[in-house]
Amino acid sequence: MRSTLCILSLSLALGACSSTPDGASATATANATAAATPALEGSSWRLASFQTNDDGSQALRPGTPDGFTLSFGKDGRMAVKLDCNRGNGPWQALATDATGGTLRLGPVATTRAMCSPDAVGTRLAQDLPALRTWRLQDNRLHTGLPADAGTYVWERITP
């Protein structure tokens, strides 16, 4: 037991002293990347469009501009508005560069009221837990489905 603790302590100490190829410490590099990455925490977004990656298809737009929103809480919880329904659940985002990274949403608990038919809304309710990437571009949030199946584009809601 004591030798295991010594080995573990030595491993942790050596890991803390490791450096990147350019000589900077791994921790300093990670902290610099995190500091340069725009946070989704505390931001709210309104759905602007959904674009499949099929050639020639037109972007789908929601029938009600404020009908579909996504808010990322600072506590790791999100709130969604899906037309006449509301929902919430956990979220996590990991930055892979200064403008985007990976995303995990849900599971999302939602109300189940019968809303007016909306092609984008029906699809979003199904796709929300499948969104896997995020990218900030031109003050818009682009959230992507796996295998380039499509992208939801969101406009920032300012308080």
JSON list of C-alpha atoms in Angstrom, two decimals, residues 92-159:
[
{"chain": "A", "resi": 92, "resn": "GLN", "atom": "CA", "xyz": [-21.46, 20.30, -21.29]},
{"chain": "A", "resi": 93, "resn": "ALA", "atom": "CA", "xyz": [-19.23, 21.99, -23.84]},
{"chain": "A", "resi": 94, "resn": "LEU", "atom": "CA", "xyz": [-15.55, 21.35, -24.36]},
{"chain": "A", "resi": 95, "resn": "ALA", "atom": "CA", "xyz": [-13.55, 23.85, -26.37]},
{"chain": "A", "resi": 96, "resn": "THR", "atom": "CA", "xyz": [-11.20, 22.38, -28.96]},
{"chain": "A", "resi": 97, "resn": "ASP", "atom": "CA", "xyz": [-10.10, 25.81, -30.21]},
{"chain": "A", "resi": 98, "resn": "ALA", "atom": "CA", "xyz": [-10.92, 29.49, -29.61]},
{"chain": "A", "resi": 99, "resn": "THR", "atom": "CA", "xyz": [-14.27, 29.37, -31.44]},
{"chain": "A", "resi": 100, "resn": "GLY", "atom": "CA", "xyz": [-15.77, 25.93, -30.90]},
{"chain": "A", "resi": 101, "resn": "GLY", "atom": "CA", "xyz": [-15.61, 22.36, -29.75]},
{"chain": "A", "resi": 102, "resn": "THR", "atom": "CA", "xyz": [-17.73, 19.43, -28.66]},
{"chain": "A", "resi": 103, "resn": "LEU", "atom": "CA", "xyz": [-21.16, 19.62, -27.11]},
{"chain": "A", "resi": 104, "resn": "ARG", "atom": "CA", "xyz": [-23.34, 17.29, -25.07]},
{"chain": "A", "resi": 105, "resn": "LEU", "atom": "CA", "xyz": [-26.96, 18.15, -24.25]},
{"chain": "A", "resi": 106, "resn": "GLY", "atom": "CA", "xyz": [-29.41, 16.19, -22.16]},
{"chain": "A", "resi": 107, "resn": "PRO", "atom": "CA", "xyz": [-31.24, 14.19, -21.38]},
{"chain": "A", "resi": 108, "resn": "VAL", "atom": "CA", "xyz": [-33.85, 16.92, -21.74]},
{"chain": "A", "resi": 109, "resn": "ALA", "atom": "CA", "xyz": [-37.11, 16.78, -19.80]},
{"chain": "A", "resi": 110, "resn": "THR", "atom": "CA", "xyz": [-39.85, 18.64, -21.66]},
{"chain": "A", "resi": 111, "resn": "THR", "atom": "CA", "xyz": [-43.52, 19.36, -21.39]},
{"chain": "A", "resi": 112, "resn": "ARG", "atom": "CA", "xyz": [-45.61, 17.58, -24.03]},
{"chain": "A", "resi": 113, "resn": "ALA", "atom": "CA", "xyz": [-48.28, 20.03, -25.14]},
{"chain": "A", "resi": 114, "resn": "MET", "atom": "CA", "xyz": [-49.67, 19.71, -28.66]},
{"chain": "A", "resi": 115, "resn": "CYS", "atom": "CA", "xyz": [-48.05, 22.60, -30.54]},
{"chain": "A", "resi": 116, "resn": "SER", "atom": "CA", "xyz": [-48.90, 23.79, -34.04]},
{"chain": "A", "resi": 117, "resn": "PRO", "atom": "CA", "xyz": [-46.99, 21.82, -36.67]},
{"chain": "A", "resi": 118, "resn": "ASP", "atom": "CA", "xyz": [-43.56, 23.32, -37.39]},
{"chain": "A", "resi": 119, "resn": "ALA", "atom": "CA", "xyz": [-41.05, 21.33, -39.44]},
{"chain": "A", "resi": 120, "resn": "VAL", "atom": "CA", "xyz": [-38.04, 22.86, -37.69]},
{"chain": "A", "resi": 121, "resn": "GLY", "atom": "CA", "xyz": [-39.54, 22.49, -34.22]},
{"chain": "A", "resi": 122, "resn": "THR", "atom": "CA", "xyz": [-40.42, 18.84, -34.68]},
{"chain": "A", "resi": 123, "resn": "ARG", "atom": "CA", "xyz": [-36.93, 18.11, -35.95]},
{"chain": "A", "resi": 124, "resn": "LEU", "atom": "CA", "xyz": [-35.20, 20.15, -33.21]},
{"chain": "A", "resi": 125, "resn": "ALA", "atom": "CA", "xyz": [-37.04, 18.30, -30.44]},
{"chain": "A", "resi": 126, "resn": "GLN", "atom": "CA", "xyz": [-35.69, 15.03, -31.84]},
{"chain": "A", "resi": 127, "resn": "ASP", "atom": "CA", "xyz": [-32.20, 16.32, -32.67]},
{"chain": "A", "resi": 128, "resn": "LEU", "atom": "CA", "xyz": [-31.41, 18.27, -29.49]},
{"chain": "A", "resi": 129, "resn": "PRO", "atom": "CA", "xyz": [-29.79, 15.35, -27.61]},
{"chain": "A", "resi": 130, "resn": "ALA", "atom": "CA", "xyz": [-27.86, 14.37, -30.76]},
{"chain": "A", "resi": 131, "resn": "LEU", "atom": "CA", "xyz": [-26.08, 17.73, -31.24]},
{"chain": "A", "resi": 132, "resn": "ARG", "atom": "CA", "xyz": [-22.34, 17.09, -30.90]},
{"chain": "A", "resi": 133, "resn": "THR", "atom": "CA", "xyz": [-20.43, 20.23, -31.94]},
{"chain": "A", "resi": 134, "resn": "TRP", "atom": "CA", "xyz": [-20.59, 23.97, -31.41]},
{"chain": "A", "resi": 135, "resn": "ARG", "atom": "CA", "xyz": [-18.91, 26.85, -33.23]},
{"chain": "A", "resi": 136, "resn": "LEU", "atom": "CA", "xyz": [-19.22, 30.62, -32.79]},
{"chain": "A", "resi": 137, "resn": "GLN", "atom": "CA", "xyz": [-19.06, 32.45, -36.11]},
{"chain": "A", "resi": 138, "resn": "ASP", "atom": "CA", "xyz": [-20.26, 35.98, -36.95]},
{"chain": "A", "resi": 139, "resn": "ASN", "atom": "CA", "xyz": [-21.96, 36.26, -33.52]},
{"chain": "A", "resi": 140, "resn": "ARG", "atom": "CA", "xyz": [-24.01, 33.14, -34.27]},
{"chain": "A", "resi": 141, "resn": "LEU", "atom": "CA", "xyz": [-23.88, 29.75, -32.62]},
{"chain": "A", "resi": 142, "resn": "HIS", "atom": "CA", "xyz": [-23.70, 26.80, -35.01]},
{"chain": "A", "resi": 143, "resn": "THR", "atom": "CA", "xyz": [-24.56, 23.44, -33.42]},
{"chain": "A", "resi": 144, "resn": "GLY", "atom": "CA", "xyz": [-23.92, 20.35, -35.50]},
{"chain": "A", "resi": 145, "resn": "LEU", "atom": "CA", "xyz": [-25.27, 16.84, -35.76]},
{"chain": "A", "resi": 146, "resn": "PRO", "atom": "CA", "xyz": [-22.94, 13.84, -36.09]},
{"chain": "A", "resi": 147, "resn": "ALA", "atom": "CA", "xyz": [-21.69, 12.74, -39.51]},
{"chain": "A", "resi": 148, "resn": "ASP", "atom": "CA", "xyz": [-22.41, 16.22, -40.94]},
{"chain": "A", "resi": 149, "resn": "ALA", "atom": "CA", "xyz": [-26.15, 15.46, -40.94]},
{"chain": "A", "resi": 150, "resn": "GLY", "atom": "CA", "xyz": [-27.02, 19.12, -40.45]},
{"chain": "A", "resi": 151, "resn": "THR", "atom": "CA", "xyz": [-26.43, 22.34, -38.56]},
{"chain": "A", "resi": 152, "resn": "TYR", "atom": "CA", "xyz": [-28.71, 24.46, -36.38]},
{"chain": "A", "resi": 153, "resn": "VAL", "atom": "CA", "xyz": [-27.85, 28.17, -36.51]},
{"chain": "A", "resi": 154, "resn": "TRP", "atom": "CA", "xyz": [-28.75, 30.30, -33.48]},
{"chain": "A", "resi": 155, "resn": "GLU", "atom": "CA", "xyz": [-28.76, 34.09, -33.01]},
{"chain": "A", "resi": 156, "resn": "ARG", "atom": "CA", "xyz": [-27.66, 35.53, -29.67]},
{"chain": "A", "resi": 157, "resn": "ILE", "atom": "CA", "xyz": [-30.39, 36.92, -27.44]},
{"chain": "A", "resi": 158, "resn": "THR", "atom": "CA", "xyz": [-29.15, 39.99, -25.63]},
{"chain": "A", "resi": 159, "resn": "PRO", "atom": "CA", "xyz": [-30.62, 40.64, -22.18]}
]
